XYZ file of C-alpha atoms in Angstrom:
740
model
C 120.645 109.250 58.689
C 123.987 107.649 58.551
C 126.329 106.819 61.582
C 129.308 105.880 62.643
C 129.336 101.818 63.109
C 126.358 101.337 60.659
C 126.876 100.150 57.423
C 125.203 101.305 54.103
C 121.689 99.661 55.127
C 121.725 102.029 58.172
C 122.315 98.872 60.280
C 123.500 98.760 63.427
C 124.371 95.015 64.440
C 121.302 93.052 63.517
C 118.798 95.692 63.436
C 117.440 98.289 60.996
C 117.405 102.028 61.499
C 114.334 103.614 61.288
C 114.430 107.324 62.389
C 116.489 109.185 65.452
C 114.161 109.189 68.363
C 116.735 111.598 70.791
C 120.044 112.259 71.767
C 120.708 111.337 75.463
C 123.968 112.144 77.164
C 126.296 108.801 76.235
C 124.571 108.634 72.220
C 121.662 108.727 70.244
C 118.435 107.252 69.887
C 117.034 105.400 67.204
C 113.839 103.190 66.527
C 114.396 100.312 65.028
C 113.391 97.186 63.334
C 114.942 93.405 63.181
C 114.758 91.264 59.933
C 111.908 89.714 61.478
C 109.702 92.940 62.066
C 109.956 93.373 65.471
C 110.396 96.991 66.467
C 112.903 98.162 69.103
C 114.850 101.245 70.374
C 118.771 101.319 70.096
C 120.895 103.420 71.791
C 124.426 103.871 70.217
C 127.268 105.020 72.000
C 129.304 108.156 71.073
C 132.577 107.636 69.298
C 134.171 109.494 71.842
C 132.734 107.608 74.457
C 133.464 104.254 72.709
C 136.899 105.215 72.730
C 137.760 105.973 76.902
C 139.899 103.222 77.989
C 137.310 101.867 80.984
C 133.762 103.073 79.249
C 133.428 99.271 77.787
C 134.158 97.565 80.926
C 131.698 99.853 82.914
C 129.043 99.176 79.728
C 129.348 96.243 80.149
C 128.699 95.659 83.814
C 126.029 98.488 83.395
C 124.094 96.193 80.610
C 124.641 92.905 82.457
C 122.478 94.762 85.520
C 120.200 96.251 83.333
C 119.389 93.014 81.767
C 117.554 91.880 85.473
C 115.569 94.701 86.091
C 111.976 94.710 85.011
C 109.131 97.647 85.851
C 106.117 99.670 84.425
C 108.478 102.528 83.977
C 111.447 100.956 82.722
C 112.088 100.089 79.162
C 113.578 96.563 79.454
C 116.774 95.545 78.073
C 116.901 93.069 75.101
C 120.115 92.881 73.373
C 123.378 95.025 73.524
C 127.468 94.447 72.287
C 129.896 96.045 74.155
C 132.139 94.844 71.810
C 131.002 95.991 68.393
C 133.138 98.781 66.968
C 130.460 101.275 68.227
C 128.902 100.025 71.447
C 125.310 99.360 71.294
C 122.153 98.654 72.994
C 118.399 97.310 72.825
C 115.811 98.014 74.740
C 111.904 96.860 73.833
C 109.944 99.265 71.980
C 107.871 101.393 73.261
C 105.641 103.983 70.928
C 105.803 107.660 72.470
C 107.346 110.957 72.514
C 110.681 112.414 74.245
C 109.589 114.535 76.804
C 111.954 117.342 75.295
C 109.746 117.015 72.508
C 106.389 117.204 73.540
C 107.235 120.234 75.451
C 109.441 122.215 73.004
C 105.979 121.515 71.166
C 103.217 121.646 72.902
C 103.968 123.466 76.193
C 104.145 122.513 80.233
C 102.593 119.664 81.290
C 99.443 119.727 83.811
C 99.575 118.656 86.948
C 98.123 115.757 86.747
C 100.911 115.057 84.179
C 103.271 116.098 86.210
C 102.320 114.008 89.183
C 102.513 110.673 86.902
C 105.449 111.622 85.182
C 107.105 112.272 88.846
C 105.522 109.155 90.587
C 106.510 106.903 86.957
C 109.895 108.234 87.507
C 110.550 107.731 90.743
C 109.291 104.222 90.582
C 111.650 103.037 87.810
C 114.277 104.901 89.545
C 113.438 103.045 93.064
C 114.003 99.572 90.366
C 117.376 100.770 89.758
C 118.812 101.515 92.676
C 117.113 98.188 94.613
C 119.232 96.244 91.988
C 122.466 98.163 93.214
C 122.679 100.753 90.022
C 122.069 104.283 88.757
C 120.839 105.291 85.410
C 123.349 108.689 85.523
C 121.120 110.899 82.934
C 117.261 111.038 83.533
C 116.650 114.179 81.682
C 113.840 115.840 79.228
C 115.761 113.435 76.338
C 116.195 110.027 78.194
C 112.402 110.373 79.363
C 109.437 108.833 77.203
C 106.694 109.775 76.863
C 103.521 107.393 76.140
C 100.290 106.222 77.148
C 100.485 104.535 79.826
C 103.143 106.786 82.000
C 106.214 107.840 81.411
C 109.311 105.721 80.894
C 112.923 106.113 81.266
C 115.048 105.109 78.423
C 118.938 104.693 77.635
C 119.365 102.297 80.750
C 122.976 100.820 80.522
C 124.184 103.513 78.825
C 124.850 106.794 80.833
C 124.923 104.779 84.199
C 128.371 103.931 82.403
C 129.499 107.666 81.051
C 130.684 108.952 85.123
C 134.222 108.740 86.209
C 133.769 108.826 88.823
C 129.938 106.893 88.803
C 126.790 108.608 89.374
C 125.273 107.855 92.502
C 121.526 107.224 93.153
C 121.397 110.952 95.132
C 122.543 112.596 91.264
C 119.722 110.258 89.932
C 117.479 112.007 92.321
C 118.469 115.803 91.058
C 118.174 115.026 87.745
C 114.481 113.638 88.325
C 113.494 117.137 90.083
C 115.120 118.716 87.109
C 113.175 117.061 84.870
C 110.027 117.786 86.227
C 110.862 121.065 86.902
C 111.407 121.100 82.776
C 107.902 119.597 82.450
C 106.540 122.230 84.282
C 107.952 125.258 83.405
C 108.729 124.914 79.941
C 112.168 125.357 79.606
C 113.923 127.888 81.903
C 113.840 126.113 85.737
C 111.434 128.513 87.480
C 109.938 126.694 90.869
C 107.071 128.421 91.226
C 105.691 126.951 87.945
C 105.281 123.519 89.726
C 102.269 123.212 91.104
C 101.988 123.477 95.289
C 100.992 119.671 95.258
C 105.125 118.812 94.334
C 106.717 122.035 94.888
C 108.168 120.985 98.086
C 109.443 117.249 97.230
C 110.344 118.412 93.984
C 112.392 121.333 95.392
C 113.808 118.671 97.828
C 115.324 116.439 94.959
C 117.079 119.398 93.769
C 119.202 120.828 96.988
C 122.525 120.891 96.843
C 123.781 118.608 99.301
C 123.029 115.650 98.509
C 122.040 113.880 101.462
C 119.125 116.198 101.669
C 116.909 114.756 98.992
C 115.085 112.197 99.055
C 115.028 108.612 97.874
C 113.116 107.497 94.915
C 110.892 104.644 97.148
C 110.312 107.963 99.729
C 109.302 110.232 96.454
C 107.188 107.161 95.553
C 105.798 106.775 99.227
C 105.504 110.749 99.670
C 103.048 111.468 96.073
C 101.324 107.881 97.194
C 99.895 109.559 100.906
C 98.714 112.392 98.816
C 95.728 110.151 98.190
C 95.164 112.019 95.033
C 91.698 111.516 92.752
C 92.832 108.714 90.348
C 92.851 110.603 86.408
C 90.561 109.364 84.656
C 91.198 108.695 80.438
C 94.541 109.679 79.500
C 97.262 111.493 81.373
C 98.346 113.600 78.376
C 96.670 116.187 76.252
C 95.483 115.284 73.147
C 97.788 117.404 70.843
C 100.935 115.220 72.415
C 98.959 111.761 71.908
C 98.398 112.491 68.664
C 101.982 113.378 67.942
C 102.725 110.094 69.514
C 100.809 108.117 66.806
C 102.201 109.995 64.101
C 105.499 108.862 65.293
C 104.640 104.876 66.034
C 103.090 105.384 62.364
C 105.961 106.926 60.936
C 108.210 103.789 62.338
C 105.232 101.400 61.180
C 104.045 100.552 64.278
C 100.308 98.967 64.361
C 99.344 101.555 67.500
C 100.551 104.361 69.969
C 98.468 102.643 72.502
C 101.068 100.274 73.956
C 99.853 97.775 75.752
C 96.212 98.914 76.323
C 96.761 99.391 80.013
C 94.903 102.096 81.788
C 97.110 105.249 81.915
C 98.952 104.235 85.611
C 99.268 100.788 86.791
C 98.755 100.585 90.343
C 101.375 101.378 93.066
C 103.777 98.941 94.611
C 103.220 98.453 98.255
C 105.632 100.477 99.986
C 107.103 98.904 103.528
C 105.077 100.986 106.615
C 107.519 104.392 107.744
C 109.692 104.891 104.434
C 107.944 107.837 103.949
C 109.497 111.659 103.007
C 109.351 113.565 106.391
C 111.713 116.268 106.090
C 115.449 116.664 104.379
C 117.312 114.600 106.620
C 116.112 111.419 108.300
C 119.130 110.992 110.610
C 120.872 113.873 112.037
C 123.429 113.874 114.988
C 122.706 112.852 117.979
C 123.774 116.022 119.606
C 120.804 117.816 121.102
C 120.393 121.080 123.212
C 119.427 124.855 122.728
C 120.302 126.281 118.569
C 120.411 129.571 117.515
C 117.369 130.951 115.856
C 116.720 134.313 114.680
C 118.413 136.839 112.099
C 117.412 138.968 109.212
C 118.457 136.962 105.894
C 115.464 135.669 105.173
C 113.377 137.829 103.363
C 110.053 138.594 104.297
C 107.771 136.554 103.601
C 104.499 138.302 103.108
C 103.231 141.746 103.659
C 99.310 142.178 103.421
C 97.841 145.286 101.645
C 95.749 145.797 105.055
C 93.030 146.596 103.018
C 89.715 144.713 102.567
C 88.997 142.651 99.346
C 85.084 143.501 98.602
C 90.318 93.603 125.223
C 93.112 93.521 127.706
C 93.829 94.867 131.191
C 95.829 98.297 130.649
C 99.827 98.132 130.869
C 101.812 99.967 133.829
C 101.104 100.568 137.355
C 97.799 101.490 139.047
C 95.849 100.670 136.120
C 92.139 99.700 135.681
C 90.762 96.905 134.245
C 88.656 97.557 131.334
C 85.859 95.997 128.554
C 87.161 94.251 125.906
C 84.309 96.658 124.436
C 83.128 100.005 125.001
C 79.211 98.928 126.383
C 76.901 99.512 129.547
C 76.636 103.058 128.748
C 73.276 105.209 127.164
C 72.617 103.735 123.734
C 71.358 106.786 121.589
C 71.234 104.993 118.518
C 69.736 107.082 115.856
C 68.498 105.653 112.113
C 70.955 108.450 110.119
C 71.986 111.808 110.554
C 70.975 112.325 107.505
C 67.692 114.538 105.959
C 66.009 110.727 105.559
C 66.240 110.293 109.428
C 62.764 110.216 111.405
C 63.760 110.215 114.575
C 65.905 113.183 114.558
C 66.775 116.852 113.284
C 65.928 117.986 109.855
C 69.252 118.390 108.192
C 70.163 121.818 107.082
C 71.312 122.364 103.363
C 73.814 124.834 103.801
C 73.504 128.231 101.620
C 74.899 131.402 102.037
C 76.397 135.161 101.372
C 79.820 134.948 99.745
C 82.169 136.741 102.574
C 83.991 139.591 102.681
C 87.741 139.192 102.856
C 89.452 141.426 105.908
C 92.360 141.224 103.936
C 94.654 139.833 101.539
C 97.873 139.925 101.158
C 101.138 137.843 98.628
C 104.559 137.545 99.411
C 107.211 135.660 97.445
C 107.294 132.040 98.918
C 104.261 129.149 99.454
C 103.163 129.088 102.966
C 103.674 125.767 104.492
C 101.861 125.373 107.024
C 100.192 128.329 109.540
C 99.424 128.999 112.905
C 97.822 131.845 114.448
C 96.116 133.726 117.418
C 93.666 136.334 118.250
C 96.139 138.729 117.553
C 98.877 137.377 115.119
C 99.511 134.893 112.398
C 102.503 132.896 112.350
C 103.679 132.318 108.463
C 106.366 129.286 107.971
C 106.978 128.997 104.780
C 110.735 127.177 103.121
C 112.597 130.139 103.424
C 111.636 131.925 106.536
C 109.251 132.236 109.616
C 106.826 135.340 109.502
C 104.212 137.237 111.924
C 102.036 138.942 110.330
C 99.067 141.412 112.686
C 95.791 139.356 112.436
C 93.625 142.337 111.845
C 95.749 143.932 108.778
C 97.889 141.513 107.547
C 101.159 143.740 108.005
C 104.750 142.261 108.799
C 104.895 142.917 112.879
C 108.191 141.353 113.872
C 111.197 140.607 112.055
C 111.254 137.511 110.002
C 113.159 134.804 111.448
C 114.988 131.921 109.597
C 113.719 128.581 111.047
C 112.226 126.897 108.029
C 109.665 123.584 107.190
C 110.309 120.967 104.757
C 107.411 119.221 103.754
C 105.227 121.477 105.799
C 101.393 120.594 106.612
C 100.132 117.666 105.486
C 97.126 114.329 106.315
C 99.451 113.231 108.542
C 101.862 115.863 109.959
C 101.175 119.418 111.780
C 104.261 120.764 112.691
C 102.337 123.879 114.398
C 100.871 124.883 117.498
C 99.735 127.482 120.022
C 98.832 127.891 123.440
C 98.755 130.972 126.287
C 100.875 133.426 124.043
C 103.389 131.234 122.442
C 103.522 129.468 119.174
C 105.492 126.303 119.084
C 107.476 124.898 115.457
C 108.598 121.721 114.178
C 111.072 122.916 111.831
C 114.571 123.395 110.388
C 117.462 126.290 110.353
C 120.343 126.547 107.681
C 122.201 125.064 110.469
C 120.348 122.437 112.751
C 117.759 119.961 111.838
C 114.708 118.458 113.576
C 114.208 121.212 116.013
C 111.198 122.198 118.102
C 111.185 125.788 119.167
C 109.398 127.947 121.100
C 108.100 131.784 119.823
C 107.028 134.496 121.756
C 103.558 135.916 120.248
C 104.309 139.310 121.841
C 107.226 140.131 120.538
C 107.925 137.178 117.700
C 111.510 136.155 119.919
C 112.922 132.946 120.628
C 112.421 131.621 124.065
C 113.499 128.363 123.377
C 114.288 125.619 120.799
C 115.973 122.013 121.589
C 116.759 119.956 118.783
C 115.474 115.760 118.821
C 117.963 113.355 118.780
C 116.330 111.307 116.069
C 118.014 108.208 116.734
C 118.302 106.646 120.570
C 121.821 107.024 121.736
C 123.697 103.303 121.846
C 120.986 102.025 119.378
C 123.432 100.712 117.166
C 122.692 100.902 112.879
C 119.185 99.015 113.110
C 118.374 101.734 115.176
C 115.024 103.117 114.683
C 114.418 106.647 113.273
C 112.151 109.162 114.880
C 109.703 110.635 112.205
C 108.083 114.120 114.004
C 104.540 114.206 112.940
C 102.910 117.181 115.082
C 103.475 118.782 117.503
C 100.674 119.864 120.237
C 101.009 121.660 124.263
C 99.415 121.104 127.634
C 99.576 123.377 130.682
C 102.739 123.101 130.597
C 103.705 120.456 128.536
C 104.799 120.278 124.931
C 104.084 116.987 123.374
C 105.866 116.152 120.007
C 104.513 112.675 118.421
C 105.401 110.473 115.208
C 106.243 107.256 114.241
C 109.299 104.792 114.141
C 111.174 104.149 111.113
C 112.883 100.711 111.285
C 116.124 100.914 109.634
C 116.550 96.877 109.697
C 114.260 96.462 107.092
C 111.690 94.370 109.058
C 108.524 96.684 108.212
C 105.711 95.396 106.728
C 101.991 96.416 106.056
C 101.011 93.358 107.826
C 103.247 94.379 111.003
C 102.142 97.107 113.525
C 103.168 100.645 113.719
C 105.503 101.968 116.253
C 104.727 105.652 117.225
C 106.405 107.493 120.186
C 105.042 110.462 122.783
C 107.897 112.856 123.793
C 107.079 115.128 126.473
C 109.235 118.901 126.954
C 108.877 121.318 129.809
C 106.645 124.271 128.118
C 109.196 127.286 129.942
C 112.588 125.771 129.259
C 112.129 122.916 126.118
C 113.987 120.670 128.745
C 113.159 116.736 128.154
C 110.835 115.689 130.734
C 109.747 111.752 129.331
C 109.592 109.906 126.280
C 107.374 106.461 125.525
C 106.966 104.224 122.576
C 105.425 101.430 121.338
C 103.391 99.184 118.618
C 100.760 100.335 120.709
C 100.967 104.036 119.921
C 99.931 104.857 116.326
C 97.901 108.183 116.622
C 98.005 110.200 120.263
C 95.450 112.915 121.082
C 96.788 115.908 123.156
C 93.771 117.487 125.450
C 93.902 121.441 125.286
C 94.117 120.807 129.858
C 94.588 117.708 132.213
C 97.348 114.956 131.649
C 95.393 112.051 130.009
C 96.055 111.129 126.115
C 95.174 109.072 124.251
C 96.602 106.714 122.477
C 95.396 103.939 119.366
C 96.923 101.686 117.320
C 95.987 98.711 114.984
C 96.579 95.811 112.405
C 94.997 95.315 109.640
C 92.226 92.908 109.174
C 92.616 92.849 113.153
C 90.715 94.754 116.386
C 92.548 97.968 117.229
C 93.148 99.783 120.834
C 92.104 103.161 122.574
C 94.284 103.343 125.243
C 95.049 105.872 128.062
C 98.617 107.426 128.091
C 99.072 109.210 131.471
C 101.375 112.014 131.241
C 101.487 112.658 135.323
C 103.228 109.340 135.446
C 105.541 110.240 132.637
C 103.297 107.701 129.905
C 102.871 105.067 132.044
C 99.902 103.221 130.382
C 96.291 103.694 131.654
C 92.644 101.925 130.694
C 92.998 100.118 127.400
C 89.578 99.497 124.817
C 89.271 97.069 121.801
C 87.846 98.566 118.666
C 86.321 96.365 116.595
C 86.588 97.871 113.011
C 89.653 99.953 113.200
C 90.895 100.406 109.860
C 91.017 104.063 109.873
C 93.567 104.064 113.245
C 96.490 102.167 111.619
C 97.433 105.341 109.967
C 100.004 107.446 111.902
C 99.245 110.961 112.190
C 96.611 113.364 113.500
C 94.439 111.711 115.354
C 91.507 110.580 114.908
C 89.565 111.265 118.087
C 88.511 113.796 120.346
C 88.123 115.494 123.897
C 85.392 117.287 124.759
C 84.864 118.331 128.914
C 86.556 115.407 130.124
C 85.627 112.925 127.710
C 87.437 111.287 125.076
C 85.415 110.321 122.057
C 86.462 107.922 119.068
C 84.859 106.299 116.790
C 84.388 101.992 116.771
C 81.798 99.732 116.345
C 81.764 98.686 111.585
C 83.243 102.486 111.436
C 79.572 103.600 112.343
C 79.437 104.545 116.177
C 80.832 107.902 117.962
C 81.554 106.847 121.577
C 82.012 108.713 124.730
C 84.332 107.524 127.677
C 85.207 108.884 130.839
C 89.106 110.653 130.287
C 90.193 109.420 133.571
C 88.586 105.590 133.594
C 87.691 104.806 130.499
C 84.044 103.806 131.274
C 81.293 104.581 128.815
C 78.675 107.591 129.018
C 77.210 107.251 126.111
C 77.430 106.092 121.928
C 75.602 107.250 118.969
C 75.466 104.687 115.736
C 74.943 106.090 112.218
C 72.915 104.939 109.030
C 73.465 106.927 105.790
C 69.752 108.081 103.936
C 70.686 105.546 101.046
C 71.001 102.478 103.833
C 74.464 101.600 103.440
C 76.864 101.589 105.599
C 78.525 104.820 106.361
C 81.643 105.319 108.715
C 82.031 108.693 110.454
C 84.567 111.188 109.862
C 87.106 112.539 112.911
C 84.992 113.968 115.177
C 85.563 117.617 117.057
C 84.236 119.803 119.896
C 83.528 123.352 120.626
C 86.337 125.552 121.973
C 83.718 125.288 125.246
C 83.788 121.324 124.831
C 79.628 121.694 125.570
C 79.031 120.287 121.931
C 81.111 117.875 119.553
C 80.391 117.764 115.934
C 80.896 114.693 113.549
C 81.205 114.193 109.771
C 78.003 111.883 108.703
C 79.156 111.365 104.585
C 77.898 114.768 103.613
C 76.044 115.772 107.096
C 77.375 117.530 109.906
C 76.007 116.613 113.200
C 76.100 118.509 115.979
C 75.908 116.789 119.785
C 75.740 116.990 123.016
C 78.534 116.027 124.713
C 76.948 115.540 127.719
C 74.334 112.823 126.328
C 74.807 112.698 122.806
C 71.907 114.043 121.427
C 71.714 115.589 118.401
C 71.322 119.642 118.626
C 71.469 119.897 114.847
C 72.386 118.436 111.078
C 73.923 120.378 108.475
C 74.584 119.292 104.979
C 77.384 120.295 102.769
C 77.467 120.815 99.076
C 79.992 119.143 97.422
C 80.086 115.889 99.325
C 78.889 112.138 99.015
C 76.141 110.582 100.211
C 78.286 107.786 101.425
C 80.407 108.246 104.742
C 83.873 106.728 103.649
C 83.275 110.034 101.255
C 82.643 112.633 104.055
C 82.669 116.053 103.540
C 85.494 116.727 105.461
C 88.228 114.226 103.321
C 89.377 117.006 101.688
C 90.240 118.831 104.247
C 91.873 116.330 106.829
C 93.939 115.496 104.315
C 95.826 118.435 104.164
C 95.988 119.743 107.580
C 95.164 116.562 109.776
C 92.212 118.459 111.242
C 88.834 117.938 110.260
C 87.348 121.818 110.817
C 88.113 124.187 113.209
C 85.935 126.084 115.825
C 86.180 129.843 117.115
C 83.402 130.727 120.734
C 80.277 130.777 118.172
C 81.601 129.673 114.797
C 81.813 125.901 113.025
C 84.356 126.074 109.947
C 84.624 123.262 107.833
C 85.578 122.564 103.937
C 83.943 120.455 101.566
C 84.822 118.740 98.777
C 84.062 121.712 96.347
C 86.518 123.352 97.920
C 84.271 125.080 99.646
C 85.114 126.710 103.115
C 81.997 127.164 105.195
C 81.341 129.668 108.436
C 78.428 127.721 110.362
C 76.133 129.293 113.187
C 77.191 127.106 116.012
C 73.917 127.839 117.775
C 71.755 126.978 114.985
C 74.030 124.864 111.979
C 73.250 128.012 109.841
C 75.930 128.938 106.904
C 76.685 132.803 108.088
C 78.562 132.457 104.681
C 80.606 130.979 102.594
C 84.637 130.935 100.597
C 85.113 129.260 97.366
C 88.663 128.871 96.369
C 89.129 126.834 92.701
C 92.458 127.829 92.867
C 93.136 125.069 96.281
C 95.015 121.617 95.822
C 92.387 119.007 95.138
C 92.185 117.720 98.650
C 91.401 120.677 100.286
C 92.859 124.319 101.969
C 95.698 125.262 104.159
C 94.196 126.950 106.806
C 93.802 127.628 110.495
C 91.934 129.682 113.137
C 93.067 132.013 115.324
C 90.368 134.193 117.812
C 87.154 135.479 115.386
C 89.008 134.969 111.867
C 90.235 132.247 109.940
C 92.672 132.466 108.045
C 93.524 130.430 104.386
C 96.743 130.465 102.088
C 96.132 129.278 98.900
C 99.853 129.813 96.572
C 101.281 132.594 97.498
C 98.308 134.798 98.915
C 97.030 134.759 102.522
C 93.162 135.764 103.301
C 91.809 136.886 106.472
C 88.109 136.164 106.890
C 86.095 137.749 109.871
C 83.824 134.844 111.409
C 80.956 137.057 111.299
C 81.691 138.760 107.626
C 78.734 139.580 105.684
């Protein structure tokens, strides 16, 4: 174990070297012990690096910065000597196994372990970057796997090796490469990444540094996936056995680290700082974009073979009561099987669905939209159009792409009256809203949306697009404002915005913004929009936005328990037959009010069958608006829009009996749409990764389609005509509503 600078007793400084752990770009890493028996990890700088005239000064500065750092995924600096014959650095010892060694011995990590790896590394880098320093060589050799999560080692050394010094964006590229190594086991095969990580880890590895997410944005992105917490060890038994053996070799009493759980709780992140696409800020110039071309490879080709309180703001607003009341109350004791004054619940059961067609492509879909004739498939490389009945390509692919695709707070596609709409980027432009003719696949128009207001100054908020929607002649882009001044907090109201564009030309018509706009519901017809807003722990509001008056505020009502309206993203409300519907009360009551005036028509309260309070899910309506569907616990209740009468109740397998874990959480997290309807069928997914086709008239299942390969949080799917289209990794599957 001889090493330059170490004495005959294999010491360096006050430490006895016990065993080599790994090699990093700046030196070699050893387990070591003080004379008093304290274990540390020592990194010894390579002699040729120490001979660099400027290295010691950079190393000294880097060490002083590292001493101030703390974090669950950083190895704290305890000692260093920049003036020794060979400089060295000592950090707190943590029993673990270098990532490279673990993967070389035992193969790629599982999806849950990869998510923990990415999250831990991002949190460590966020702490580093916030302190104004960088690591410089995040790699499989500088990352240690421990029972409590990953640790970044060699702080203060590799960050001092670069000339010029590395940047935080370099750390993010290295993070992406490290996670990719752990997923693929060696060769950088992006297809080895799980769907839950593929888009954001790919973003870390973008060639242009400004296109990469920051460490804080990566943490926020992973946190907002709301994936189930991992129980037990996050690493496989073979790896933990190696960790125990390595710890025993250096005399550690235990490989268990601090004895905490597999992952510490996430830090509080300022609201509105999540990743939304490659660039948060782009040029202010708007205008038409050039789309199209044949450079992008065809994304999919099907085989076409069947596989068996207040007065509202704005001029002319109507005074409203502070809470919905005075209308017909149809309070039912439950929508579950234990109900005594409602229909008996139907436990869904049905045959497996017969596929109309199934096809595989080279790139996983990021989002889908469909008409009765065409399916638009958008990946991170191209936009393709497929025949809805065969799965065959019908038009030449175009070059618009999406970065993050569909998620719980983002839905970048829409379809209406023969036109597809998409929030997208091209190789030359970012932040576009584009329209495509569904009969030809050609671009009708494309407009670049300014991400900041002209003349807004350096602290101007950034516009983050969440979804696009269409009503009549108007296209709406809705989203949130990211405050660059750093004044946001989880206790502050979130600002949102609505932008209106001419559906025929793409010309901007008007824009409104404010803290009273968190989520926006755009009905398919009419000129009344519905906005919700809330601050945690305070009553929220539901407010009409009058599109006919260029976004003037209309009536407003208070919502006592509005926690579900705080998050930005897809609306948590519904429109049907001239009524707006939304959750209120204690989260257990559905209110129906006149869209134009806000006057209550009826409300329906639900109780869980076990007596606990429920929180209803996002309501949705039939295509004709005559029926409203609302998830309640593990049930789906169909209600007459006219008066709230419950028509039928269906119970989905795989769902919890508690309302807050209702059957539609899995679907809404991914697509932002709780469920979808065709003319006579309700499609809904449950937490067992099953898609159900339910007869809208009877509430009985026509068929079920289970896909264990789907991500933990649900399906990526859409409905067009009488078919449902499901993306599963690289495969797109079509099923007819009446499939047998």
